[in-house]
Amino acid sequence: MITIFKNKLNSKEKEITRLTPKMSPGAVARFKNKYLPLYILLIPFLLWYAIFLFKPLGGLVIAFQDYSLFRGIEGSTWVGFAHFQKFLSSPYFLRVFKNTIVLNLYSLVFSFPAAIILALLLNEVKNSSFKKSIQTITYMPHFISTVVIAGIVINMLSPSYGIITNIVEKITGERIFFLTKPEFFRPIYIIQGIWHNVGFNSIIYVAALSGLDMQLYDAAAIDGANKWKRTIHITIPGILPTIMTMLILRIGELLSSSTETILLLYQPATYEVSDVLGTYIFREGLANANYDYSLAVSLFDTVIAYLLVFGANKLSKKMTEVGLW
């Protein structure tokens, strides 16, 4: 039986070798001259990924240890899932988990459609100069440092000289320190996020819109469809694959709030609505030096994010036949 199997395997190998075209030495040399420099250019990027992304994955073992900076990974005691159990039973768990979900759901409801709406509006602009001006103005905040953006927001909402505070005082006769009021933190965070990123996030939708067949619009116009109907029945279905792909990626970030922005904007008075997983990990890991515990919380965040992406991708493929894989 083994001999028969070997003979069949050898015959298959000979057939594959016979059917595979052989490259001449000249063709091999041309292939090397054409593609070898491109592969060489990939080496620094592959090294970067190997050194800074894949190699540090070995450090995830710290989340399952009573880690000591002086004993190192090999000398630290193995505690299994103790840190995960500690986090799940912590009085802060419900607060940070709830705030993370709520802030990102608000962002998903308001920020995600804002980029699509901006792209649709830009698509209707016929004056190229005006269109480019609007695009430049909306793109610019994305390239400004988060620290600067947060500083601008803080100055605008300052109780002593903030322009928005002055306007509110003119209307209500009262000066309000918005950043110390828990009820104002979430709207401020969402509006700041839209201002900072809506222009840049709309780029991919503008690119998708530029690839739509204009003959469909002409045919619909001949049939009497107005702009609204053309948008509903041609534009949105045309960019739906792009929307679903971006939505899946955005759902994967439901537990990944903009930690830097929140750290710059939140106050102890607003912890009840602003303290999220990222800020909790920051305090435990850097401020309190609980590296093992903070890494366990971060790993918990990553696992949930993967499950969200996997579930969103499966649901998207079932409903729209569009997915990341």
PDB file of C-alpha atoms in Angstrom:
ATOM      1  CA  MET A   1       0.000   0.000   0.000  1.00  0.00           C
ATOM      2  CA  ILE A   2       2.815   2.382   0.925  1.00  0.00           C
ATOM      3  CA  THR A   3       4.618   1.568  -2.343  1.00  0.00           C
ATOM      4  CA  ILE A   4       1.487   2.294  -4.381  1.00  0.00           C
ATOM      5  CA  PHE A   5       1.014   5.601  -2.542  1.00  0.00           C
ATOM      6  CA  LYS A   6       4.665   6.617  -3.192  1.00  0.00           C
ATOM      7  CA  ASN A   7       4.351   5.740  -6.895  1.00  0.00           C
ATOM      8  CA  LYS A   8       1.192   7.875  -7.217  1.00  0.00           C
ATOM      9  CA  LEU A   9       2.887  10.743  -5.404  1.00  0.00           C
ATOM     10  CA  ASN A  10       5.928  10.572  -7.682  1.00  0.00           C
ATOM     11  CA  SER A  11       3.735  10.508 -10.786  1.00  0.00           C
ATOM     12  CA  LYS A  12       1.856  13.611  -9.553  1.00  0.00           C
ATOM     13  CA  GLU A  13       5.140  15.413  -8.908  1.00  0.00           C
ATOM     14  CA  LYS A  14       6.383  14.570 -12.402  1.00  0.00           C
ATOM     15  CA  GLU A  15       3.118  15.807 -13.940  1.00  0.00           C
ATOM     16  CA  ILE A  16       3.310  19.088 -11.993  1.00  0.00           C
ATOM     17  CA  THR A  17       6.938  19.534 -13.043  1.00  0.00           C
ATOM     18  CA  ARG A  18       6.007  18.866 -16.676  1.00  0.00           C
ATOM     19  CA  LEU A  19       3.116  21.347 -16.632  1.00  0.00           C
ATOM     20  CA  THR A  20       5.024  24.092 -14.788  1.00  0.00           C
ATOM     21  CA  PRO A  21       6.791  26.377 -17.266  1.00  0.00           C
ATOM     22  CA  LYS A  22      10.521  26.651 -16.735  1.00  0.00           C
ATOM     23  CA  MET A  23      12.055  30.103 -16.534  1.00  0.00           C
ATOM     24  CA  SER A  24      15.069  30.755 -18.669  1.00  0.00           C
ATOM     25  CA  PRO A  25      18.186  32.245 -17.018  1.00  0.00           C
ATOM     26  CA  GLY A  26      17.416  35.535 -18.737  1.00  0.00           C
ATOM     27  CA  ALA A  27      13.879  35.565 -17.362  1.00  0.00           C
ATOM     28  CA  VAL A  28      15.176  34.803 -13.870  1.00  0.00           C
ATOM     29  CA  ALA A  29      17.643  37.701 -14.150  1.00  0.00           C
ATOM     30  CA  ARG A  30      14.895  40.055 -15.338  1.00  0.00           C
ATOM     31  CA  PHE A  31      12.659  38.928 -12.482  1.00  0.00           C
ATOM     32  CA  LYS A  32      15.418  39.631  -9.955  1.00  0.00           C
ATOM     33  CA  ASN A  33      16.192  43.035 -11.440  1.00  0.00           C
ATOM     34  CA  LYS A  34      12.517  44.014 -11.428  1.00  0.00           C
ATOM     35  CA  TYR A  35      11.279  42.662  -8.093  1.00  0.00           C
ATOM     36  CA  LEU A  36      14.341  42.110  -5.908  1.00  0.00           C
ATOM     37  CA  PRO A  37      14.702  45.851  -5.022  1.00  0.00           C
ATOM     38  CA  LEU A  38      11.047  45.894  -3.959  1.00  0.00           C
ATOM     39  CA  TYR A  39      11.576  42.934  -1.650  1.00  0.00           C
ATOM     40  CA  ILE A  40      14.668  44.616  -0.223  1.00  0.00           C
ATOM     41  CA  LEU A  41      12.580  47.723   0.502  1.00  0.00           C
ATOM     42  CA  LEU A  42      10.209  45.513   2.521  1.00  0.00           C
ATOM     43  CA  ILE A  43      12.968  44.370   4.867  1.00  0.00           C
ATOM     44  CA  PRO A  44      12.925  47.455   7.175  1.00  0.00           C
ATOM     45  CA  PHE A  45       9.137  47.220   7.555  1.00  0.00           C
ATOM     46  CA  LEU A  46       9.282  43.485   8.281  1.00  0.00           C
ATOM     47  CA  LEU A  47      12.016  44.089  10.847  1.00  0.00           C
ATOM     48  CA  TRP A  48       9.950  46.860  12.448  1.00  0.00           C
ATOM     49  CA  TYR A  49       6.952  44.546  12.760  1.00  0.00           C
ATOM     50  CA  ALA A  50       9.097  41.705  14.094  1.00  0.00           C
ATOM     51  CA  ILE A  51      10.896  43.848  16.693  1.00  0.00           C
ATOM     52  CA  PHE A  52       8.143  46.181  17.872  1.00  0.00           C
ATOM     53  CA  LEU A  53       4.950  44.140  17.311  1.00  0.00           C
ATOM     54  CA  PHE A  54       5.618  40.401  17.326  1.00  0.00           C
ATOM     55  CA  LYS A  55       8.546  40.171  19.747  1.00  0.00           C
ATOM     56  CA  PRO A  56       6.738  42.093  22.554  1.00  0.00           C
ATOM     57  CA  LEU A  57       3.851  39.602  22.359  1.00  0.00           C
ATOM     58  CA  GLY A  58       5.967  37.327  24.531  1.00  0.00           C
ATOM     59  CA  GLY A  59       5.544  39.865  27.314  1.00  0.00           C
ATOM     60  CA  LEU A  60       1.827  39.040  27.544  1.00  0.00           C
ATOM     61  CA  VAL A  61       2.813  36.298  29.972  1.00  0.00           C
ATOM     62  CA  ILE A  62       3.195  39.084  32.569  1.00  0.00           C
ATOM     63  CA  ALA A  63      -0.614  39.267  32.753  1.00  0.00           C
ATOM     64  CA  PHE A  64      -0.588  35.756  34.277  1.00  0.00           C
ATOM     65  CA  GLN A  65       2.206  36.428  36.779  1.00  0.00           C
ATOM     66  CA  ASP A  66       2.800  38.270  40.009  1.00  0.00           C
ATOM     67  CA  TYR A  67       5.333  40.264  38.067  1.00  0.00           C
ATOM     68  CA  SER A  68       8.342  41.869  39.701  1.00  0.00           C
ATOM     69  CA  LEU A  69      10.451  44.336  37.798  1.00  0.00           C
ATOM     70  CA  PHE A  70      13.566  43.105  39.610  1.00  0.00           C
ATOM     71  CA  ARG A  71      12.938  39.358  39.253  1.00  0.00           C
ATOM     72  CA  GLY A  72      11.890  39.641  35.612  1.00  0.00           C
ATOM     73  CA  ILE A  73       9.554  37.355  33.705  1.00  0.00           C
ATOM     74  CA  GLU A  74      11.436  34.152  34.436  1.00  0.00           C
ATOM     75  CA  GLY A  75      11.686  34.831  38.168  1.00  0.00           C
ATOM     76  CA  SER A  76       8.122  36.029  38.727  1.00  0.00           C
ATOM     77  CA  THR A  77       5.469  33.792  40.271  1.00  0.00           C
ATOM     78  CA  TRP A  78       2.736  32.337  38.067  1.00  0.00           C
ATOM     79  CA  VAL A  79      -0.766  33.317  39.289  1.00  0.00           C
ATOM     80  CA  GLY A  80      -2.906  32.298  36.302  1.00  0.00           C
ATOM     81  CA  PHE A  81      -6.141  34.258  35.911  1.00  0.00           C
ATOM     82  CA  ALA A  82      -5.922  35.963  39.314  1.00  0.00           C
ATOM     83  CA  HIS A  83      -5.534  39.459  37.823  1.00  0.00           C
ATOM     84  CA  PHE A  84      -8.509  38.937  35.517  1.00  0.00           C
ATOM     85  CA  GLN A  85     -10.641  37.803  38.449  1.00  0.00           C
ATOM     86  CA  LYS A  86      -9.462  40.817  40.447  1.00  0.00           C
ATOM     87  CA  PHE A  87     -10.503  43.180  37.661  1.00  0.00           C
ATOM     88  CA  LEU A  88     -13.898  41.544  37.115  1.00  0.00           C
ATOM     89  CA  SER A  89     -14.649  41.773  40.849  1.00  0.00           C
ATOM     90  CA  SER A  90     -13.242  45.290  41.178  1.00  0.00           C
ATOM     91  CA  PRO A  91     -15.654  48.114  42.103  1.00  0.00           C
ATOM     92  CA  TYR A  92     -14.229  50.032  39.120  1.00  0.00           C
ATOM     93  CA  PHE A  93     -15.049  47.336  36.550  1.00  0.00           C
ATOM     94  CA  LEU A  94     -18.669  48.280  35.900  1.00  0.00           C
ATOM     95  CA  ARG A  95     -17.850  52.005  35.808  1.00  0.00           C
ATOM     96  CA  VAL A  96     -14.968  51.838  33.329  1.00  0.00           C
ATOM     97  CA  PHE A  97     -16.628  49.169  31.178  1.00  0.00           C
ATOM     98  CA  LYS A  98     -19.917  51.076  31.029  1.00  0.00           C
ATOM     99  CA  ASN A  99     -18.233  54.422  30.287  1.00  0.00           C
ATOM    100  CA  THR A 100     -16.102  52.863  27.545  1.00  0.00           C
ATOM    101  CA  ILE A 101     -19.099  51.284  25.835  1.00  0.00           C
ATOM    102  CA  VAL A 102     -21.310  54.381  26.206  1.00  0.00           C
ATOM    103  CA  LEU A 103     -18.693  56.833  24.899  1.00  0.00           C
ATOM    104  CA  ASN A 104     -17.897  54.635  21.912  1.00  0.00           C
ATOM    105  CA  LEU A 105     -21.567  53.984  21.142  1.00  0.00           C
ATOM    106  CA  TYR A 106     -22.165  57.733  21.139  1.00  0.00           C
ATOM    107  CA  SER A 107     -19.161  58.123  18.868  1.00  0.00           C
ATOM    108  CA  LEU A 108     -20.477  55.356  16.605  1.00  0.00           C
ATOM    109  CA  VAL A 109     -23.934  56.957  16.408  1.00  0.00           C
ATOM    110  CA  PHE A 110     -22.766  60.533  15.813  1.00  0.00           C
ATOM    111  CA  SER A 111     -19.140  60.511  14.574  1.00  0.00           C
ATOM    112  CA  PHE A 112     -19.329  57.585  12.161  1.00  0.00           C
ATOM    113  CA  PRO A 113     -22.261  58.924  10.078  1.00  0.00           C
ATOM    114  CA  ALA A 114     -20.773  62.443  10.157  1.00  0.00           C
ATOM    115  CA  ALA A 115     -17.915  61.403   7.858  1.00  0.00           C
ATOM    116  CA  ILE A 116     -20.348  59.749   5.427  1.00  0.00           C
ATOM    117  CA  ILE A 117     -22.635  62.805   5.410  1.00  0.00           C
ATOM    118  CA  LEU A 118     -19.679  65.125   4.784  1.00  0.00           C
ATOM    119  CA  ALA A 119     -18.530  62.950   1.871  1.00  0.00           C
ATOM    120  CA  LEU A 120     -22.039  62.948   0.380  1.00  0.00           C
ATOM    121  CA  LEU A 121     -22.259  66.728   0.684  1.00  0.00           C
ATOM    122  CA  LEU A 122     -18.834  67.197  -0.914  1.00  0.00           C
ATOM    123  CA  ASN A 123     -19.896  64.881  -3.725  1.00  0.00           C
ATOM    124  CA  GLU A 124     -22.731  67.280  -4.580  1.00  0.00           C
ATOM    125  CA  VAL A 125     -20.437  70.324  -4.775  1.00  0.00           C
ATOM    126  CA  LYS A 126     -19.705  71.169  -8.423  1.00  0.00           C
ATOM    127  CA  ASN A 127     -17.361  74.111  -7.883  1.00  0.00           C
ATOM    128  CA  SER A 128     -13.937  72.442  -7.604  1.00  0.00           C
ATOM    129  CA  SER A 129     -12.256  75.411  -5.878  1.00  0.00           C
ATOM    130  CA  PHE A 130     -14.938  75.626  -3.206  1.00  0.00           C
ATOM    131  CA  LYS A 131     -14.861  71.844  -2.772  1.00  0.00           C
ATOM    132  CA  LYS A 132     -11.082  71.787  -2.280  1.00  0.00           C
ATOM    133  CA  SER A 133     -11.305  74.655   0.207  1.00  0.00           C
ATOM    134  CA  ILE A 134     -13.913  72.824   2.283  1.00  0.00           C
ATOM    135  CA  GLN A 135     -11.891  69.623   2.158  1.00  0.00           C
ATOM    136  CA  THR A 136      -8.744  71.419   3.316  1.00  0.00           C
ATOM    137  CA  ILE A 137     -10.549  73.155   6.169  1.00  0.00           C
ATOM    138  CA  THR A 138     -12.131  69.919   7.406  1.00  0.00           C
ATOM    139  CA  TYR A 139      -8.924  67.870   6.998  1.00  0.00           C
ATOM    140  CA  MET A 140      -6.645  70.302   8.836  1.00  0.00           C
ATOM    141  CA  PRO A 141      -7.700  69.551  12.458  1.00  0.00           C
ATOM    142  CA  HIS A 142      -6.671  65.898  12.038  1.00  0.00           C
ATOM    143  CA  PHE A 143      -3.051  66.934  11.581  1.00  0.00           C
ATOM    144  CA  ILE A 144      -3.037  69.062  14.726  1.00  0.00           C
ATOM    145  CA  SER A 145      -1.734  67.397  17.886  1.00  0.00           C
ATOM    146  CA  THR A 146      -4.342  65.972  20.242  1.00  0.00           C
ATOM    147  CA  VAL A 147      -2.761  68.025  23.016  1.00  0.00           C
ATOM    148  CA  VAL A 148      -3.297  71.227  21.029  1.00  0.00           C
ATOM    149  CA  ILE A 149      -6.888  70.292  20.159  1.00  0.00           C
ATOM    150  CA  ALA A 150      -7.645  69.540  23.810  1.00  0.00           C
ATOM    151  CA  GLY A 151      -5.991  72.823  24.821  1.00  0.00           C
ATOM    152  CA  ILE A 152      -8.193  74.733  22.387  1.00  0.00           C
ATOM    153  CA  VAL A 153     -11.307  73.021  23.781  1.00  0.00           C
ATOM    154  CA  ILE A 154     -10.245  73.766  27.369  1.00  0.00           C
ATOM    155  CA  ASN A 155      -9.602  77.423  26.525  1.00  0.00           C
ATOM    156  CA  MET A 156     -12.930  77.772  24.725  1.00  0.00           C
ATOM    157  CA  LEU A 157     -14.720  76.321  27.759  1.00  0.00           C
ATOM    158  CA  SER A 158     -12.672  78.155  30.380  1.00  0.00           C
ATOM    159  CA  PRO A 159     -14.908  79.657  33.120  1.00  0.00           C
ATOM    160  CA  SER A 160     -12.901  82.894  33.162  1.00  0.00           C
ATOM    161  CA  TYR A 161     -12.208  83.762  29.522  1.00  0.00           C
ATOM    162  CA  GLY A 162     -13.665  80.986  27.341  1.00  0.00           C
ATOM    163  CA  ILE A 163     -15.547  82.219  24.294  1.00  0.00           C
ATOM    164  CA  ILE A 164     -18.308  79.625  24.692  1.00  0.00           C
ATOM    165  CA  THR A 165     -18.603  80.410  28.392  1.00  0.00           C
ATOM    166  CA  ASN A 166     -18.938  84.109  27.554  1.00  0.00           C
ATOM    167  CA  ILE A 167     -21.693  83.389  25.031  1.00  0.00           C
ATOM    168  CA  VAL A 168     -23.557  81.209  27.537  1.00  0.00           C
ATOM    169  CA  GLU A 169     -23.235  83.948  30.155  1.00  0.00           C
ATOM    170  CA  LYS A 170     -24.749  86.467  27.746  1.00  0.00           C
ATOM    171  CA  ILE A 171     -27.708  84.149  27.199  1.00  0.00           C
ATOM    172  CA  THR A 172     -28.251  82.687  30.686  1.00  0.00           C
ATOM    173  CA  GLY A 173     -26.447  85.180  32.927  1.00  0.00           C
ATOM    174  CA  GLU A 174     -24.409  82.355  34.477  1.00  0.00           C
ATOM    175  CA  ARG A 175     -20.802  81.253  33.968  1.00  0.00           C
ATOM    176  CA  ILE A 176     -20.427  77.482  33.802  1.00  0.00           C
ATOM    177  CA  PHE A 177     -17.233  75.433  34.111  1.00  0.00           C
ATOM    178  CA  PHE A 178     -18.309  72.792  31.611  1.00  0.00           C
ATOM    179  CA  LEU A 179     -15.383  70.419  32.161  1.00  0.00           C
ATOM    180  CA  THR A 180     -16.268  69.892  35.830  1.00  0.00           C
ATOM    181  CA  LYS A 181     -19.894  69.014  35.079  1.00  0.00           C
ATOM    182  CA  PRO A 182     -20.393  65.263  34.439  1.00  0.00           C
ATOM    183  CA  GLU A 183     -23.460  65.896  32.263  1.00  0.00           C
ATOM    184  CA  PHE A 184     -21.396  67.952  29.785  1.00  0.00           C
ATOM    185  CA  PHE A 185     -18.361  65.696  29.422  1.00  0.00           C
ATOM    186  CA  ARG A 186     -19.771  63.221  26.895  1.00  0.00           C
ATOM    187  CA  PRO A 187     -21.180  65.862  24.499  1.00  0.00           C
ATOM    188  CA  ILE A 188     -17.866  67.757  24.686  1.00  0.00           C
ATOM    189  CA  TYR A 189     -15.906  64.570  23.942  1.00  0.00           C
ATOM    190  CA  ILE A 190     -18.113  63.624  20.968  1.00  0.00           C
ATOM    191  CA  ILE A 191     -18.154  67.130  19.435  1.00  0.00           C
ATOM    192  CA  GLN A 192     -14.389  67.454  19.852  1.00  0.00           C
ATOM    193  CA  GLY A 193     -13.897  64.043  18.202  1.00  0.00           C
ATOM    194  CA  ILE A 194     -16.083  64.981  15.228  1.00  0.00           C
ATOM    195  CA  TRP A 195     -14.258  68.279  14.755  1.00  0.00           C
ATOM    196  CA  HIS A 196     -10.869  66.592  14.987  1.00  0.00           C
ATOM    197  CA  ASN A 197     -11.433  63.613  12.675  1.00  0.00           C
ATOM    198  CA  VAL A 198     -14.518  64.035  10.466  1.00  0.00           C
ATOM    199  CA  GLY A 199     -12.603  65.488   7.507  1.00  0.00           C
ATOM    200  CA  PHE A 200      -9.905  62.845   7.494  1.00  0.00           C
ATOM    201  CA  ASN A 201     -12.386  59.995   8.028  1.00  0.00           C
ATOM    202  CA  SER A 202     -14.410  61.193   5.025  1.00  0.00           C
ATOM    203  CA  ILE A 203     -11.482  60.718   2.612  1.00  0.00           C
ATOM    204  CA  ILE A 204     -12.154  57.028   2.019  1.00  0.00           C
ATOM    205  CA  TYR A 205     -15.839  57.711   1.294  1.00  0.00           C
ATOM    206  CA  VAL A 206     -14.950  60.528  -1.119  1.00  0.00           C
ATOM    207  CA  ALA A 207     -12.642  58.072  -2.906  1.00  0.00           C
ATOM    208  CA  ALA A 208     -15.407  55.447  -3.043  1.00  0.00           C
ATOM    209  CA  LEU A 209     -17.865  58.003  -4.423  1.00  0.00           C
ATOM    210  CA  SER A 210     -15.448  58.981  -7.190  1.00  0.00           C
ATOM    211  CA  GLY A 211     -15.567  55.395  -8.472  1.00  0.00           C
ATOM    212  CA  LEU A 212     -19.326  55.253  -9.004  1.00  0.00           C
ATOM    213  CA  ASP A 213     -20.670  54.989 -12.552  1.00  0.00           C
ATOM    214  CA  MET A 214     -22.076  58.391 -13.579  1.00  0.00           C
ATOM    215  CA  GLN A 215     -24.264  56.742 -16.216  1.00  0.00           C
ATOM    216  CA  LEU A 216     -26.440  55.407 -13.400  1.00  0.00           C
ATOM    217  CA  TYR A 217     -27.116  58.982 -12.249  1.00  0.00           C
ATOM    218  CA  ASP A 218     -27.909  60.080 -15.805  1.00  0.00           C
ATOM    219  CA  ALA A 219     -30.336  57.175 -16.296  1.00  0.00           C
ATOM    220  CA  ALA A 220     -32.010  57.889 -12.951  1.00  0.00           C
ATOM    221  CA  ALA A 221     -32.333  61.603 -13.809  1.00  0.00           C
ATOM    222  CA  ILE A 222     -33.980  60.695 -17.116  1.00  0.00           C
ATOM    223  CA  ASP A 223     -36.437  58.488 -15.203  1.00  0.00           C
ATOM    224  CA  GLY A 224     -37.346  61.487 -13.034  1.00  0.00           C
ATOM    225  CA  ALA A 225     -35.432  60.612  -9.840  1.00  0.00           C
ATOM    226  CA  ASN A 226     -34.495  63.652  -7.792  1.00  0.00           C
ATOM    227  CA  LYS A 227     -31.195  64.060  -5.917  1.00  0.00           C
ATOM    228  CA  TRP A 228     -32.541  62.491  -2.743  1.00  0.00           C
ATOM    229  CA  LYS A 229     -33.746  59.362  -4.555  1.00  0.00           C
ATOM    230  CA  ARG A 230     -30.479  59.116  -6.477  1.00  0.00           C
ATOM    231  CA  THR A 231     -28.583  59.289  -3.185  1.00  0.00           C
ATOM    232  CA  ILE A 232     -30.762  56.616  -1.566  1.00  0.00           C
ATOM    233  CA  HIS A 233     -30.870  54.193  -4.501  1.00  0.00           C
ATOM    234  CA  ILE A 234     -27.486  54.743  -6.211  1.00  0.00           C
ATOM    235  CA  THR A 235     -24.960  56.533  -4.034  1.00  0.00           C
ATOM    236  CA  ILE A 236     -25.435  54.754  -0.721  1.00  0.00           C
ATOM    237  CA  PRO A 237     -25.717  51.228  -2.225  1.00  0.00           C
ATOM    238  CA  GLY A 238     -22.620  52.016  -4.309  1.00  0.00           C
ATOM    239  CA  ILE A 239     -20.476  52.802  -1.267  1.00  0.00           C
ATOM    240  CA  LEU A 240     -22.169  50.268   1.046  1.00  0.00           C
ATOM    241  CA  PRO A 241     -19.228  47.802   0.925  1.00  0.00           C
ATOM    242  CA  THR A 242     -16.900  50.602   2.053  1.00  0.00           C
ATOM    243  CA  ILE A 243     -19.326  51.655   4.793  1.00  0.00           C
ATOM    244  CA  MET A 244     -19.653  48.101   6.097  1.00  0.00           C
ATOM    245  CA  THR A 245     -15.892  47.555   6.091  1.00  0.00           C
ATOM    246  CA  MET A 246     -15.306  50.757   8.053  1.00  0.00           C
ATOM    247  CA  LEU A 247     -18.192  49.909  10.391  1.00  0.00           C
ATOM    248  CA  ILE A 248     -16.679  46.516  11.215  1.00  0.00           C
ATOM    249  CA  LEU A 249     -13.366  48.172  12.008  1.00  0.00           C
ATOM    250  CA  ARG A 250     -15.134  50.803  14.103  1.00  0.00           C
ATOM    251  CA  ILE A 251     -17.033  48.168  16.072  1.00  0.00           C
ATOM    252  CA  GLY A 252     -13.673  46.603  16.896  1.00  0.00           C
ATOM    253  CA  GLU A 253     -12.773  49.872  18.625  1.00  0.00           C
ATOM    254  CA  LEU A 254     -15.789  49.893  20.949  1.00  0.00           C
ATOM    255  CA  LEU A 255     -13.457  49.273  23.886  1.00  0.00           C
ATOM    256  CA  SER A 256     -10.688  51.547  22.598  1.00  0.00           C
ATOM    257  CA  SER A 257     -11.599  55.122  23.461  1.00  0.00           C
ATOM    258  CA  SER A 258      -9.300  58.003  22.660  1.00  0.00           C
ATOM    259  CA  THR A 259      -7.390  57.702  25.931  1.00  0.00           C
ATOM    260  CA  GLU A 260      -5.133  60.684  25.256  1.00  0.00           C
ATOM    261  CA  THR A 261      -8.092  63.004  24.708  1.00  0.00           C
ATOM    262  CA  ILE A 262      -9.906  61.796  27.806  1.00  0.00           C
ATOM    263  CA  LEU A 263      -6.778  62.144  29.955  1.00  0.00           C
ATOM    264  CA  LEU A 264      -6.461  65.746  28.818  1.00  0.00           C
ATOM    265  CA  LEU A 265     -10.133  66.625  29.309  1.00  0.00           C
ATOM    266  CA  TYR A 266     -11.346  64.697  32.320  1.00  0.00           C
ATOM    267  CA  GLN A 267     -11.314  65.809  35.963  1.00  0.00           C
ATOM    268  CA  PRO A 268     -11.788  63.844  39.193  1.00  0.00           C
ATOM    269  CA  ALA A 269     -15.248  65.415  39.315  1.00  0.00           C
ATOM    270  CA  THR A 270     -16.161  63.721  36.011  1.00  0.00           C
ATOM    271  CA  TYR A 271     -14.645  60.273  36.665  1.00  0.00           C
ATOM    272  CA  GLU A 272     -18.110  58.748  36.983  1.00  0.00           C
ATOM    273  CA  VAL A 273     -18.794  59.384  33.270  1.00  0.00           C
ATOM    274  CA  SER A 274     -15.293  59.761  31.797  1.00  0.00           C
ATOM    275  CA  ASP A 275     -13.157  57.044  33.396  1.00  0.00           C
ATOM    276  CA  VAL A 276     -12.681  54.371  30.703  1.00  0.00           C
ATOM    277  CA  LEU A 277     -10.570  51.250  30.273  1.00  0.00           C
ATOM    278  CA  GLY A 278      -7.709  53.213  28.728  1.00  0.00           C
ATOM    279  CA  THR A 279      -7.470  55.736  31.564  1.00  0.00           C
ATOM    280  CA  TYR A 280      -7.839  52.976  34.160  1.00  0.00           C
ATOM    281  CA  ILE A 281      -4.996  51.025  32.537  1.00  0.00           C
ATOM    282  CA  PHE A 282      -2.906  54.213  32.460  1.00  0.00           C
ATOM    283  CA  ARG A 283      -3.399  54.872  36.179  1.00  0.00           C
ATOM    284  CA  GLU A 284      -2.783  51.286  37.237  1.00  0.00           C
ATOM    285  CA  GLY A 285       0.148  50.646  34.913  1.00  0.00           C
ATOM    286  CA  LEU A 286       2.098  53.897  34.952  1.00  0.00           C
ATOM    287  CA  ALA A 287       0.903  55.816  38.016  1.00  0.00           C
ATOM    288  CA  ASN A 288       0.645  52.817  40.385  1.00  0.00           C
ATOM    289  CA  ALA A 289       3.251  50.566  38.650  1.00  0.00           C
ATOM    290  CA  ASN A 290       0.889  47.556  38.644  1.00  0.00           C
ATOM    291  CA  TYR A 291       2.261  46.263  35.356  1.00  0.00           C
ATOM    292  CA  ASP A 292       0.851  42.740  35.622  1.00  0.00           C
ATOM    293  CA  TYR A 293      -2.647  43.883  36.566  1.00  0.00           C
ATOM    294  CA  SER A 294      -2.800  46.660  33.941  1.00  0.00           C
ATOM    295  CA  LEU A 295      -1.592  44.253  31.245  1.00  0.00           C
ATOM    296  CA  ALA A 296      -4.326  41.794  32.244  1.00  0.00           C
ATOM    297  CA  VAL A 297      -6.930  44.547  31.849  1.00  0.00           C
ATOM    298  CA  SER A 298      -5.433  45.510  28.477  1.00  0.00           C
ATOM    299  CA  LEU A 299      -5.478  41.875  27.338  1.00  0.00           C
ATOM    300  CA  PHE A 300      -9.123  41.612  28.411  1.00  0.00           C
ATOM    301  CA  ASP A 301      -9.818  44.697  26.280  1.00  0.00           C
ATOM    302  CA  THR A 302      -8.035  43.155  23.279  1.00  0.00           C
ATOM    303  CA  VAL A 303      -9.874  39.825  23.500  1.00  0.00           C
ATOM    304  CA  ILE A 304     -13.282  41.538  23.686  1.00  0.00           C
ATOM    305  CA  ALA A 305     -12.330  43.757  20.726  1.00  0.00           C
ATOM    306  CA  TYR A 306     -11.393  40.669  18.668  1.00  0.00           C
ATOM    307  CA  LEU A 307     -14.717  38.999  19.504  1.00  0.00           C
ATOM    308  CA  LEU A 308     -16.580  42.163  18.496  1.00  0.00           C
ATOM    309  CA  VAL A 309     -14.769  42.340  15.143  1.00  0.00           C
ATOM    310  CA  PHE A 310     -15.330  38.628  14.514  1.00  0.00           C
ATOM    311  CA  GLY A 311     -19.043  38.876  15.363  1.00  0.00           C
ATOM    312  CA  ALA A 312     -19.545  42.081  13.352  1.00  0.00           C
ATOM    313  CA  ASN A 313     -17.792  40.564  10.337  1.00  0.00           C
ATOM    314  CA  LYS A 314     -19.917  37.412  10.504  1.00  0.00           C
ATOM    315  CA  LEU A 315     -23.135  39.432  10.841  1.00  0.00           C
ATOM    316  CA  SER A 316     -22.124  41.723   7.976  1.00  0.00           C
ATOM    317  CA  LYS A 317     -21.386  38.805   5.646  1.00  0.00           C
ATOM    318  CA  LYS A 318     -24.710  37.222   6.528  1.00  0.00           C
ATOM    319  CA  MET A 319     -26.723  40.400   5.919  1.00  0.00           C
ATOM    320  CA  THR A 320     -24.807  42.211   3.159  1.00  0.00           C
ATOM    321  CA  GLU A 321     -22.272  39.622   1.863  1.00  0.00           C
ATOM    322  CA  VAL A 322     -19.520  42.133   2.671  1.00  0.00           C
ATOM    323  CA  GLY A 323     -16.803  41.389   5.212  1.00  0.00           C
ATOM    324  CA  LEU A 324     -13.135  41.771   6.037  1.00  0.00           C
ATOM    325  CA  TRP A 325     -12.470  38.070   5.420  1.00  0.00           C
TER     326      TRP A 325
END
